[in-house]
Amino acid sequence: MEKEIRRNVGPIILLGPPGAGKGTQAKRIAEHYGVPQVSTGDILRENVQRGTELGVQAKAFMAGGELVPDTLVCDMVADRLRQPDCERGFILDGFPRTAAQAGWLDALLEHEFFDNTQRGRCLPIVIGIDVDYNQLLLRLTGRRTCPTCGRIYNVHFQPPRVPETCDLDGSALVTRNDDREEVIGERLTAYQLQTRPVAEYYELKGRLVHVNGDLPVDKVTEQMFREIDSHSAASSS
Ligand code: AP5
């Protein structure tokens, strides 16, 4: 597919349960449209690994499959979105995840992004990825990630050519700490209780579109590109 890196894309919000494919699709959207992936999970994990103050505060919540408190995550997102590479647009992967985060994001976009002609002015598009529950379990238990380049694999669906080894750089693949069965249950519960209301929030504002996330990765990507293209065409007309 041809790359689309000329015009403003605006904020793209990927919404879906753990294992829905947010990270997988965000990387493809980032590559195609030339806008950065802002993954709150990745930024938090990096902070935990580096032992920063934020990482120390977030660690126990993440290990137990609970959400990290809103104030910590919102400050972190604000810092990231103010970076110059977010000017044409950005992909939010894993944020917002509570109704409070969604309201906070709307206020931030209103005050800092849409008033400033230097930044992308499209309204956010919110893409809900719908996936069957049993499929989610297989995806989470089978996920492996490259610690060097971040590429995501799955032992059931997208295995590496050599078992447990990254195709791109030969690093040994790792299993995420929170992809253990007992933590996966907590994460899926947190999604039902705290993140489902975010979908309702955007549905009421008429901003939510759905894609069928049960399909193979390429088919999901095709649906995403179609939705993003029609949204940005409508926003710029
Ligand atoms: P986070 O890192 O955001 O995890 P998550 O939402 O649980 O989502 P995942 O990364 O598990 O799944 P994904 O949808 O990205 O799927 P992926 O593409 O990898 O958050 C982790 C923790 O950080 C949270 O629990 C919380 O503690 C904290 N946190 C983060 N953000 C926060 C926030 N805003 N507020 C508070 N706390 C926050 O795919 C999964 C697998 O499926 C892979 O193996 C992939 O290869 C495979 N796959 C993907 N698509 C397909 C397909 N179409 N067909 C077959 N296989 C597929």
PDB file of C-alpha atoms and ligand atoms in Angstrom:
ATOM      1  CA  MET A   1       0.000   0.000   0.000  1.00  0.00           C
ATOM      2  CA  GLU A   2       1.207   3.510  -0.839  1.00  0.00           C
ATOM      3  CA  LYS A   3       2.420   5.698   2.026  1.00  0.00           C
ATOM      4  CA  GLU A   4       0.383   8.733   2.994  1.00  0.00           C
ATOM      5  CA  ILE A   5       2.714  11.249   4.598  1.00  0.00           C
ATOM      6  CA  ARG A   6       1.697  14.582   3.086  1.00  0.00           C
ATOM      7  CA  ARG A   7      -1.302  15.888   4.997  1.00  0.00           C
ATOM      8  CA  ASN A   8      -2.311  16.241   8.641  1.00  0.00           C
ATOM      9  CA  VAL A   9      -3.823  13.060   9.959  1.00  0.00           C
ATOM     10  CA  GLY A  10      -4.922  14.352  13.372  1.00  0.00           C
ATOM     11  CA  PRO A  11      -5.312  12.254  16.498  1.00  0.00           C
ATOM     12  CA  ILE A  12      -6.137   8.568  15.984  1.00  0.00           C
ATOM     13  CA  ILE A  13      -7.363   6.741  19.077  1.00  0.00           C
ATOM     14  CA  LEU A  14      -7.267   2.933  19.107  1.00  0.00           C
ATOM     15  CA  LEU A  15      -9.709   1.447  21.576  1.00  0.00           C
ATOM     16  CA  GLY A  16      -9.956  -2.225  22.384  1.00  0.00           C
ATOM     17  CA  PRO A  17      -9.394  -4.863  25.055  1.00  0.00           C
ATOM     18  CA  PRO A  18      -5.975  -6.288  25.940  1.00  0.00           C
ATOM     19  CA  GLY A  19      -4.814  -8.358  22.973  1.00  0.00           C
ATOM     20  CA  ALA A  20      -7.162  -6.702  20.456  1.00  0.00           C
ATOM     21  CA  GLY A  21      -4.225  -5.755  18.222  1.00  0.00           C
ATOM     22  CA  LYS A  22      -3.823  -2.062  19.122  1.00  0.00           C
ATOM     23  CA  GLY A  23      -0.017  -2.208  19.170  1.00  0.00           C
ATOM     24  CA  THR A  24       0.193  -4.324  16.015  1.00  0.00           C
ATOM     25  CA  GLN A  25      -2.064  -1.952  14.068  1.00  0.00           C
ATOM     26  CA  ALA A  26      -0.575   1.232  15.560  1.00  0.00           C
ATOM     27  CA  LYS A  27       2.848   0.299  14.151  1.00  0.00           C
ATOM     28  CA  ARG A  28       1.362  -0.184  10.680  1.00  0.00           C
ATOM     29  CA  ILE A  29      -0.598   3.097  10.824  1.00  0.00           C
ATOM     30  CA  ALA A  30       2.536   4.919  12.023  1.00  0.00           C
ATOM     31  CA  GLU A  31       4.555   3.541   9.125  1.00  0.00           C
ATOM     32  CA  HIS A  32       1.870   4.313   6.522  1.00  0.00           C
ATOM     33  CA  TYR A  33       0.929   7.853   7.594  1.00  0.00           C
ATOM     34  CA  GLY A  34       4.270   8.938   9.078  1.00  0.00           C
ATOM     35  CA  VAL A  35       2.861   9.849  12.507  1.00  0.00           C
ATOM     36  CA  PRO A  36       4.129   8.477  15.845  1.00  0.00           C
ATOM     37  CA  GLN A  37       2.619   5.670  17.904  1.00  0.00           C
ATOM     38  CA  VAL A  38       2.045   6.869  21.461  1.00  0.00           C
ATOM     39  CA  SER A  39       1.602   3.701  23.509  1.00  0.00           C
ATOM     40  CA  THR A  40       0.995   4.406  27.190  1.00  0.00           C
ATOM     41  CA  GLY A  41       1.796   0.763  28.000  1.00  0.00           C
ATOM     42  CA  ASP A  42       5.183   0.975  26.217  1.00  0.00           C
ATOM     43  CA  ILE A  43       6.089   4.292  27.882  1.00  0.00           C
ATOM     44  CA  LEU A  44       5.130   2.942  31.308  1.00  0.00           C
ATOM     45  CA  ARG A  45       7.093  -0.302  30.771  1.00  0.00           C
ATOM     46  CA  GLU A  46      10.148   1.721  29.719  1.00  0.00           C
ATOM     47  CA  ASN A  47       9.856   3.786  32.910  1.00  0.00           C
ATOM     48  CA  VAL A  48       9.560   0.632  35.021  1.00  0.00           C
ATOM     49  CA  GLN A  49      12.650  -0.793  33.329  1.00  0.00           C
ATOM     50  CA  ARG A  50      14.643   2.410  33.875  1.00  0.00           C
ATOM     51  CA  GLY A  51      13.470   2.648  37.493  1.00  0.00           C
ATOM     52  CA  THR A  52      12.241   6.255  37.151  1.00  0.00           C
ATOM     53  CA  GLU A  53       9.954   7.755  39.796  1.00  0.00           C
ATOM     54  CA  LEU A  54       6.970   7.188  37.480  1.00  0.00           C
ATOM     55  CA  GLY A  55       8.098   3.597  36.895  1.00  0.00           C
ATOM     56  CA  VAL A  56       8.394   2.905  40.614  1.00  0.00           C
ATOM     57  CA  GLN A  57       4.861   4.235  41.184  1.00  0.00           C
ATOM     58  CA  ALA A  58       3.357   2.354  38.215  1.00  0.00           C
ATOM     59  CA  LYS A  59       5.073  -1.014  38.692  1.00  0.00           C
ATOM     60  CA  ALA A  60       2.741  -2.703  41.208  1.00  0.00           C
ATOM     61  CA  PHE A  61      -0.421  -1.602  39.370  1.00  0.00           C
ATOM     62  CA  MET A  62       0.868  -3.010  36.083  1.00  0.00           C
ATOM     63  CA  ALA A  63       2.093  -6.267  37.590  1.00  0.00           C
ATOM     64  CA  GLY A  64      -1.384  -6.870  39.048  1.00  0.00           C
ATOM     65  CA  GLY A  65      -3.215  -5.989  35.813  1.00  0.00           C
ATOM     66  CA  GLU A  66      -4.730  -2.826  37.316  1.00  0.00           C
ATOM     67  CA  LEU A  67      -4.807   0.567  35.667  1.00  0.00           C
ATOM     68  CA  VAL A  68      -2.182   3.116  36.713  1.00  0.00           C
ATOM     69  CA  PRO A  69      -3.800   6.211  38.374  1.00  0.00           C
ATOM     70  CA  ASP A  70      -5.151   8.789  35.927  1.00  0.00           C
ATOM     71  CA  THR A  71      -3.009  11.707  37.113  1.00  0.00           C
ATOM     72  CA  LEU A  72       0.264   9.840  36.503  1.00  0.00           C
ATOM     73  CA  VAL A  73      -0.781   8.696  33.034  1.00  0.00           C
ATOM     74  CA  CYS A  74      -2.272  12.046  31.941  1.00  0.00           C
ATOM     75  CA  ASP A  75       0.896  13.999  32.862  1.00  0.00           C
ATOM     76  CA  MET A  76       2.968  11.469  30.937  1.00  0.00           C
ATOM     77  CA  VAL A  77       0.723  11.713  27.856  1.00  0.00           C
ATOM     78  CA  ALA A  78       0.729  15.528  27.920  1.00  0.00           C
ATOM     79  CA  ASP A  79       4.557  15.533  27.881  1.00  0.00           C
ATOM     80  CA  ARG A  80       4.631  13.134  24.949  1.00  0.00           C
ATOM     81  CA  LEU A  81       1.990  14.913  22.821  1.00  0.00           C
ATOM     82  CA  ARG A  82       3.835  18.229  23.172  1.00  0.00           C
ATOM     83  CA  GLN A  83       6.829  16.806  21.282  1.00  0.00           C
ATOM     84  CA  PRO A  84       7.255  18.227  17.763  1.00  0.00           C
ATOM     85  CA  ASP A  85       6.812  14.848  16.033  1.00  0.00           C
ATOM     86  CA  CYS A  86       3.121  14.904  17.080  1.00  0.00           C
ATOM     87  CA  GLU A  87       2.348  18.055  15.071  1.00  0.00           C
ATOM     88  CA  ARG A  88       0.817  16.287  12.028  1.00  0.00           C
ATOM     89  CA  GLY A  89      -1.028  13.782  14.178  1.00  0.00           C
ATOM     90  CA  PHE A  90      -0.421  10.814  16.453  1.00  0.00           C
ATOM     91  CA  ILE A  91      -1.818   7.396  17.288  1.00  0.00           C
ATOM     92  CA  LEU A  92      -2.936   6.841  20.856  1.00  0.00           C
ATOM     93  CA  ASP A  93      -2.555   3.151  21.706  1.00  0.00           C
ATOM     94  CA  GLY A  94      -3.945   2.331  25.166  1.00  0.00           C
ATOM     95  CA  PHE A  95      -5.162   5.842  26.009  1.00  0.00           C
ATOM     96  CA  PRO A  96      -7.720   7.012  27.069  1.00  0.00           C
ATOM     97  CA  ARG A  97      -8.731   4.077  29.233  1.00  0.00           C
ATOM     98  CA  THR A  98     -11.096   5.687  31.738  1.00  0.00           C
ATOM     99  CA  ALA A  99     -13.922   8.192  31.266  1.00  0.00           C
ATOM    100  CA  ALA A 100     -11.830  10.721  33.242  1.00  0.00           C
ATOM    101  CA  GLN A 101      -8.884  10.270  30.843  1.00  0.00           C
ATOM    102  CA  ALA A 102     -11.223  10.767  27.853  1.00  0.00           C
ATOM    103  CA  GLY A 103     -12.593  14.042  29.268  1.00  0.00           C
ATOM    104  CA  TRP A 104      -9.066  15.203  30.098  1.00  0.00           C
ATOM    105  CA  LEU A 105      -7.882  14.422  26.557  1.00  0.00           C
ATOM    106  CA  ASP A 106     -10.735  16.382  24.975  1.00  0.00           C
ATOM    107  CA  ALA A 107      -9.798  19.412  27.084  1.00  0.00           C
ATOM    108  CA  LEU A 108      -6.101  19.099  26.166  1.00  0.00           C
ATOM    109  CA  LEU A 109      -6.850  18.805  22.445  1.00  0.00           C
ATOM    110  CA  GLU A 110      -9.252  21.729  22.602  1.00  0.00           C
ATOM    111  CA  HIS A 111      -6.843  24.064  24.411  1.00  0.00           C
ATOM    112  CA  GLU A 112      -3.462  23.093  23.076  1.00  0.00           C
ATOM    113  CA  PHE A 113      -3.993  21.535  19.686  1.00  0.00           C
ATOM    114  CA  PHE A 114      -6.993  23.011  17.932  1.00  0.00           C
ATOM    115  CA  ASP A 115      -6.119  26.611  18.878  1.00  0.00           C
ATOM    116  CA  ASN A 116      -2.670  26.288  17.371  1.00  0.00           C
ATOM    117  CA  THR A 117      -2.483  26.442  13.600  1.00  0.00           C
ATOM    118  CA  GLN A 118       0.918  24.729  13.629  1.00  0.00           C
ATOM    119  CA  ARG A 119      -0.639  21.467  14.764  1.00  0.00           C
ATOM    120  CA  GLY A 120      -2.963  18.971  13.092  1.00  0.00           C
ATOM    121  CA  ARG A 121      -6.493  20.334  13.342  1.00  0.00           C
ATOM    122  CA  CYS A 122      -8.547  17.243  12.472  1.00  0.00           C
ATOM    123  CA  LEU A 123     -10.925  16.029  15.161  1.00  0.00           C
ATOM    124  CA  PRO A 124      -9.887  12.699  16.668  1.00  0.00           C
ATOM    125  CA  ILE A 125     -11.063   9.499  15.070  1.00  0.00           C
ATOM    126  CA  VAL A 126     -11.725   6.717  17.564  1.00  0.00           C
ATOM    127  CA  ILE A 127     -11.390   3.199  16.183  1.00  0.00           C
ATOM    128  CA  GLY A 128     -12.883   0.428  18.316  1.00  0.00           C
ATOM    129  CA  ILE A 129     -11.344  -2.990  17.637  1.00  0.00           C
ATOM    130  CA  ASP A 130     -13.857  -5.773  18.313  1.00  0.00           C
ATOM    131  CA  VAL A 131     -12.433  -9.231  19.084  1.00  0.00           C
ATOM    132  CA  ASP A 132     -13.966 -12.471  20.389  1.00  0.00           C
ATOM    133  CA  TYR A 133     -13.054 -13.258  24.036  1.00  0.00           C
ATOM    134  CA  ASN A 134     -11.455 -16.689  23.391  1.00  0.00           C
ATOM    135  CA  GLN A 135      -9.375 -15.213  20.585  1.00  0.00           C
ATOM    136  CA  LEU A 136      -8.093 -12.561  23.021  1.00  0.00           C
ATOM    137  CA  LEU A 137      -6.869 -15.255  25.425  1.00  0.00           C
ATOM    138  CA  LEU A 138      -4.944 -17.042  22.651  1.00  0.00           C
ATOM    139  CA  ARG A 139      -3.435 -13.775  21.482  1.00  0.00           C
ATOM    140  CA  LEU A 140      -2.243 -12.761  24.949  1.00  0.00           C
ATOM    141  CA  THR A 141      -0.836 -16.130  26.001  1.00  0.00           C
ATOM    142  CA  GLY A 142       0.877 -16.536  22.598  1.00  0.00           C
ATOM    143  CA  ARG A 143       2.375 -13.051  22.351  1.00  0.00           C
ATOM    144  CA  ARG A 144       6.145 -12.598  22.159  1.00  0.00           C
ATOM    145  CA  THR A 145       7.896  -9.236  21.704  1.00  0.00           C
ATOM    146  CA  CYS A 146      11.346  -8.281  20.483  1.00  0.00           C
ATOM    147  CA  PRO A 147      13.081  -6.285  23.260  1.00  0.00           C
ATOM    148  CA  THR A 148      15.307  -4.567  20.679  1.00  0.00           C
ATOM    149  CA  CYS A 149      12.984  -3.384  17.871  1.00  0.00           C
ATOM    150  CA  GLY A 150       9.552  -3.822  19.545  1.00  0.00           C
ATOM    151  CA  ARG A 151       8.150  -6.089  16.807  1.00  0.00           C
ATOM    152  CA  ILE A 152       5.214  -8.153  18.066  1.00  0.00           C
ATOM    153  CA  TYR A 153       4.844 -11.882  17.264  1.00  0.00           C
ATOM    154  CA  ASN A 154       2.420 -14.610  18.238  1.00  0.00           C
ATOM    155  CA  VAL A 155       3.369 -18.277  18.559  1.00  0.00           C
ATOM    156  CA  HIS A 156      -0.100 -19.273  17.236  1.00  0.00           C
ATOM    157  CA  PHE A 157      -0.779 -16.635  14.579  1.00  0.00           C
ATOM    158  CA  GLN A 158       2.427 -14.772  13.572  1.00  0.00           C
ATOM    159  CA  PRO A 159       5.323 -17.008  14.638  1.00  0.00           C
ATOM    160  CA  PRO A 160       8.897 -15.885  13.976  1.00  0.00           C
ATOM    161  CA  ARG A 161      10.824 -17.860  11.311  1.00  0.00           C
ATOM    162  CA  VAL A 162      13.150 -19.273  14.017  1.00  0.00           C
ATOM    163  CA  PRO A 163      11.328 -20.063  17.294  1.00  0.00           C
ATOM    164  CA  GLU A 164      11.709 -17.378  20.008  1.00  0.00           C
ATOM    165  CA  THR A 165      13.994 -15.253  17.786  1.00  0.00           C
ATOM    166  CA  CYS A 166      13.254 -11.891  16.116  1.00  0.00           C
ATOM    167  CA  ASP A 167      13.201 -12.111  12.293  1.00  0.00           C
ATOM    168  CA  LEU A 168      14.596  -8.584  11.996  1.00  0.00           C
ATOM    169  CA  ASP A 169      17.515  -8.447  14.439  1.00  0.00           C
ATOM    170  CA  GLY A 170      17.970 -11.955  15.879  1.00  0.00           C
ATOM    171  CA  SER A 171      17.206 -10.905  19.495  1.00  0.00           C
ATOM    172  CA  ALA A 172      15.709 -13.503  21.847  1.00  0.00           C
ATOM    173  CA  LEU A 173      11.965 -12.768  22.115  1.00  0.00           C
ATOM    174  CA  VAL A 174      10.433 -12.044  25.513  1.00  0.00           C
ATOM    175  CA  THR A 175       7.028 -12.691  27.107  1.00  0.00           C
ATOM    176  CA  ARG A 176       5.462  -9.684  28.817  1.00  0.00           C
ATOM    177  CA  ASN A 177       5.279  -9.869  32.591  1.00  0.00           C
ATOM    178  CA  ASP A 178       1.511  -9.226  32.542  1.00  0.00           C
ATOM    179  CA  ASP A 179       0.750 -11.922  29.939  1.00  0.00           C
ATOM    180  CA  ARG A 180       0.467 -14.564  32.697  1.00  0.00           C
ATOM    181  CA  GLU A 181      -2.953 -16.191  32.984  1.00  0.00           C
ATOM    182  CA  GLU A 182      -3.734 -14.849  36.467  1.00  0.00           C
ATOM    183  CA  VAL A 183      -2.921 -11.257  35.411  1.00  0.00           C
ATOM    184  CA  ILE A 184      -4.711 -11.516  32.045  1.00  0.00           C
ATOM    185  CA  GLY A 185      -8.014 -12.078  33.902  1.00  0.00           C
ATOM    186  CA  GLU A 186      -7.494  -8.896  35.937  1.00  0.00           C
ATOM    187  CA  ARG A 187      -6.660  -6.890  32.811  1.00  0.00           C
ATOM    188  CA  LEU A 188      -9.781  -8.058  31.002  1.00  0.00           C
ATOM    189  CA  THR A 189     -11.896  -7.198  34.064  1.00  0.00           C
ATOM    190  CA  ALA A 190     -10.323  -3.721  34.263  1.00  0.00           C
ATOM    191  CA  TYR A 191     -11.213  -3.269  30.603  1.00  0.00           C
ATOM    192  CA  GLN A 192     -14.855  -4.224  31.136  1.00  0.00           C
ATOM    193  CA  LEU A 193     -15.277  -2.018  34.197  1.00  0.00           C
ATOM    194  CA  GLN A 194     -13.159   1.025  33.370  1.00  0.00           C
ATOM    195  CA  THR A 195     -12.608   1.200  29.619  1.00  0.00           C
ATOM    196  CA  ARG A 196     -16.002   0.162  28.200  1.00  0.00           C
ATOM    197  CA  PRO A 197     -17.441   3.514  29.408  1.00  0.00           C
ATOM    198  CA  VAL A 198     -14.840   5.237  27.198  1.00  0.00           C
ATOM    199  CA  ALA A 199     -16.397   3.585  24.126  1.00  0.00           C
ATOM    200  CA  GLU A 200     -19.801   4.826  25.273  1.00  0.00           C
ATOM    201  CA  TYR A 201     -18.356   8.332  25.785  1.00  0.00           C
ATOM    202  CA  TYR A 202     -17.152   8.482  22.171  1.00  0.00           C
ATOM    203  CA  GLU A 203     -20.238   6.726  20.805  1.00  0.00           C
ATOM    204  CA  LEU A 204     -22.412   9.482  22.286  1.00  0.00           C
ATOM    205  CA  LYS A 205     -20.203  12.096  20.620  1.00  0.00           C
ATOM    206  CA  GLY A 206     -20.573  10.282  17.279  1.00  0.00           C
ATOM    207  CA  ARG A 207     -16.816   9.750  16.952  1.00  0.00           C
ATOM    208  CA  LEU A 208     -16.535   5.974  17.325  1.00  0.00           C
ATOM    209  CA  VAL A 209     -16.134   3.651  14.346  1.00  0.00           C
ATOM    210  CA  HIS A 210     -15.723  -0.116  14.635  1.00  0.00           C
ATOM    211  CA  VAL A 211     -13.450  -2.556  12.847  1.00  0.00           C
ATOM    212  CA  ASN A 212     -13.668  -6.344  12.952  1.00  0.00           C
ATOM    213  CA  GLY A 213     -10.485  -7.290  14.829  1.00  0.00           C
ATOM    214  CA  ASP A 214     -11.097 -11.044  14.489  1.00  0.00           C
ATOM    215  CA  LEU A 215      -9.860 -10.946  10.891  1.00  0.00           C
ATOM    216  CA  PRO A 216      -6.228 -11.557   9.869  1.00  0.00           C
ATOM    217  CA  VAL A 217      -3.835  -8.668  10.579  1.00  0.00           C
ATOM    218  CA  ASP A 218      -3.731  -7.372   6.943  1.00  0.00           C
ATOM    219  CA  LYS A 219      -7.528  -7.305   6.698  1.00  0.00           C
ATOM    220  CA  VAL A 220      -7.788  -5.350   9.945  1.00  0.00           C
ATOM    221  CA  THR A 221      -5.200  -2.871   8.636  1.00  0.00           C
ATOM    222  CA  GLU A 222      -7.191  -2.388   5.407  1.00  0.00           C
ATOM    223  CA  GLN A 223     -10.321  -1.518   7.414  1.00  0.00           C
ATOM    224  CA  MET A 224      -8.305   0.927   9.549  1.00  0.00           C
ATOM    225  CA  PHE A 225      -6.797   2.756   6.561  1.00  0.00           C
ATOM    226  CA  ARG A 226     -10.249   3.058   4.976  1.00  0.00           C
ATOM    227  CA  GLU A 227     -11.717   4.594   8.124  1.00  0.00           C
ATOM    228  CA  ILE A 228      -8.784   6.991   8.628  1.00  0.00           C
ATOM    229  CA  ASP A 229      -8.835   8.109   4.977  1.00  0.00           C
ATOM    230  CA  SER A 230     -12.553   8.779   4.949  1.00  0.00           C
ATOM    231  CA  HIS A 231     -12.329  10.589   8.294  1.00  0.00           C
ATOM    232  CA  SER A 232      -9.484  12.878   7.235  1.00  0.00           C
ATOM    233  CA  ALA A 233     -11.150  13.552   3.838  1.00  0.00           C
ATOM    234  CA  ALA A 234     -14.361  14.564   5.679  1.00  0.00           C
ATOM    235  CA  SER A 235     -12.402  16.732   8.181  1.00  0.00           C
ATOM    236  CA  SER A 236     -10.513  18.630   5.482  1.00  0.00           C
ATOM    237  CA  SER A 237     -13.548  19.311   3.237  1.00  0.00           C
TER     238      SER A 237
HETATM  239  P1  AP5 B   1      -0.936  -1.941  27.423  1.00  0.00           P
HETATM  240  O1  AP5 B   1       0.475  -2.157  27.095  1.00  0.00           O
HETATM  241  O2  AP5 B   1      -1.670  -0.828  26.782  1.00  0.00           O
HETATM  242  O3  AP5 B   1      -1.677  -3.322  27.234  1.00  0.00           O
HETATM  243  P2  AP5 B   1      -3.164  -3.697  26.771  1.00  0.00           P
HETATM  244  O4  AP5 B   1      -4.156  -2.644  26.538  1.00  0.00           O
HETATM  245  O5  AP5 B   1      -3.529  -4.718  27.781  1.00  0.00           O
HETATM  246  O6  AP5 B   1      -2.993  -4.157  25.353  1.00  0.00           O
HETATM  247  P3  AP5 B   1      -1.961  -5.153  24.820  1.00  0.00           P
HETATM  248  O7  AP5 B   1      -0.663  -4.463  24.566  1.00  0.00           O
HETATM  249  O8  AP5 B   1      -1.922  -6.375  25.688  1.00  0.00           O
HETATM  250  O9  AP5 B   1      -2.669  -5.641  23.481  1.00  0.00           O
HETATM  251  P4  AP5 B   1      -2.767  -4.958  22.067  1.00  0.00           P
HETATM  252  O10 AP5 B   1      -4.202  -4.594  21.829  1.00  0.00           O
HETATM  253  O11 AP5 B   1      -1.748  -3.882  21.866  1.00  0.00           O
HETATM  254  O12 AP5 B   1      -2.449  -6.227  21.176  1.00  0.00           O
HETATM  255  P5  AP5 B   1      -1.140  -6.601  20.309  1.00  0.00           P
HETATM  256  O13 AP5 B   1      -1.096  -5.785  19.065  1.00  0.00           O
HETATM  257  O14 AP5 B   1       0.076  -6.654  21.162  1.00  0.00           O
HETATM  258  O15 AP5 B   1      -1.091  -1.712  29.004  1.00  0.00           O
HETATM  259  C1  AP5 B   1      -0.393  -2.512  29.944  1.00  0.00           C
HETATM  260  C2  AP5 B   1      -0.641  -1.974  31.339  1.00  0.00           C
HETATM  261  O16 AP5 B   1      -0.149  -0.614  31.438  1.00  0.00           O
HETATM  262  C3  AP5 B   1      -2.116  -1.856  31.773  1.00  0.00           C
HETATM  263  O17 AP5 B   1      -2.593  -3.087  32.275  1.00  0.00           O
HETATM  264  C4  AP5 B   1      -2.047  -0.752  32.820  1.00  0.00           C
HETATM  265  O18 AP5 B   1      -1.545  -1.237  34.033  1.00  0.00           O
HETATM  266  C5  AP5 B   1      -1.012   0.209  32.234  1.00  0.00           C
HETATM  267  N1  AP5 B   1      -1.620   1.237  31.377  1.00  0.00           N
HETATM  268  C6  AP5 B   1      -1.409   1.418  30.037  1.00  0.00           C
HETATM  269  N2  AP5 B   1      -2.106   2.457  29.582  1.00  0.00           N
HETATM  270  C7  AP5 B   1      -2.800   2.953  30.646  1.00  0.00           C
HETATM  271  C8  AP5 B   1      -3.737   4.015  30.787  1.00  0.00           C
HETATM  272  N3  AP5 B   1      -4.117   4.783  29.749  1.00  0.00           N
HETATM  273  N4  AP5 B   1      -4.257   4.237  32.025  1.00  0.00           N
HETATM  274  C9  AP5 B   1      -3.896   3.481  33.077  1.00  0.00           C
HETATM  275  N5  AP5 B   1      -3.028   2.439  33.001  1.00  0.00           N
HETATM  276  C10 AP5 B   1      -2.484   2.187  31.782  1.00  0.00           C
HETATM  277  O19 AP5 B   1      -1.573  -8.078  19.864  1.00  0.00           O
HETATM  278  C11 AP5 B   1      -1.696  -9.123  20.837  1.00  0.00           C
HETATM  279  C12 AP5 B   1      -1.261 -10.453  20.187  1.00  0.00           C
HETATM  280  O20 AP5 B   1      -2.196 -10.801  19.158  1.00  0.00           O
HETATM  281  C13 AP5 B   1       0.116 -10.389  19.519  1.00  0.00           C
HETATM  282  O21 AP5 B   1       0.774 -11.593  19.721  1.00  0.00           O
HETATM  283  C14 AP5 B   1      -0.210 -10.190  18.019  1.00  0.00           C
HETATM  284  O22 AP5 B   1       0.784 -10.770  17.209  1.00  0.00           O
HETATM  285  C15 AP5 B   1      -1.554 -10.931  17.887  1.00  0.00           C
HETATM  286  N6  AP5 B   1      -2.449 -10.323  16.903  1.00  0.00           N
HETATM  287  C16 AP5 B   1      -2.714  -8.995  16.731  1.00  0.00           C
HETATM  288  N7  AP5 B   1      -3.632  -8.825  15.750  1.00  0.00           N
HETATM  289  C17 AP5 B   1      -3.973 -10.081  15.318  1.00  0.00           C
HETATM  290  C18 AP5 B   1      -4.889 -10.564  14.322  1.00  0.00           C
HETATM  291  N8  AP5 B   1      -5.650  -9.734  13.591  1.00  0.00           N
HETATM  292  N9  AP5 B   1      -4.979 -11.907  14.158  1.00  0.00           N
HETATM  293  C19 AP5 B   1      -4.236 -12.771  14.889  1.00  0.00           C
HETATM  294  N10 AP5 B   1      -3.336 -12.359  15.835  1.00  0.00           N
HETATM  295  C20 AP5 B   1      -3.225 -11.034  16.047  1.00  0.00           C
END
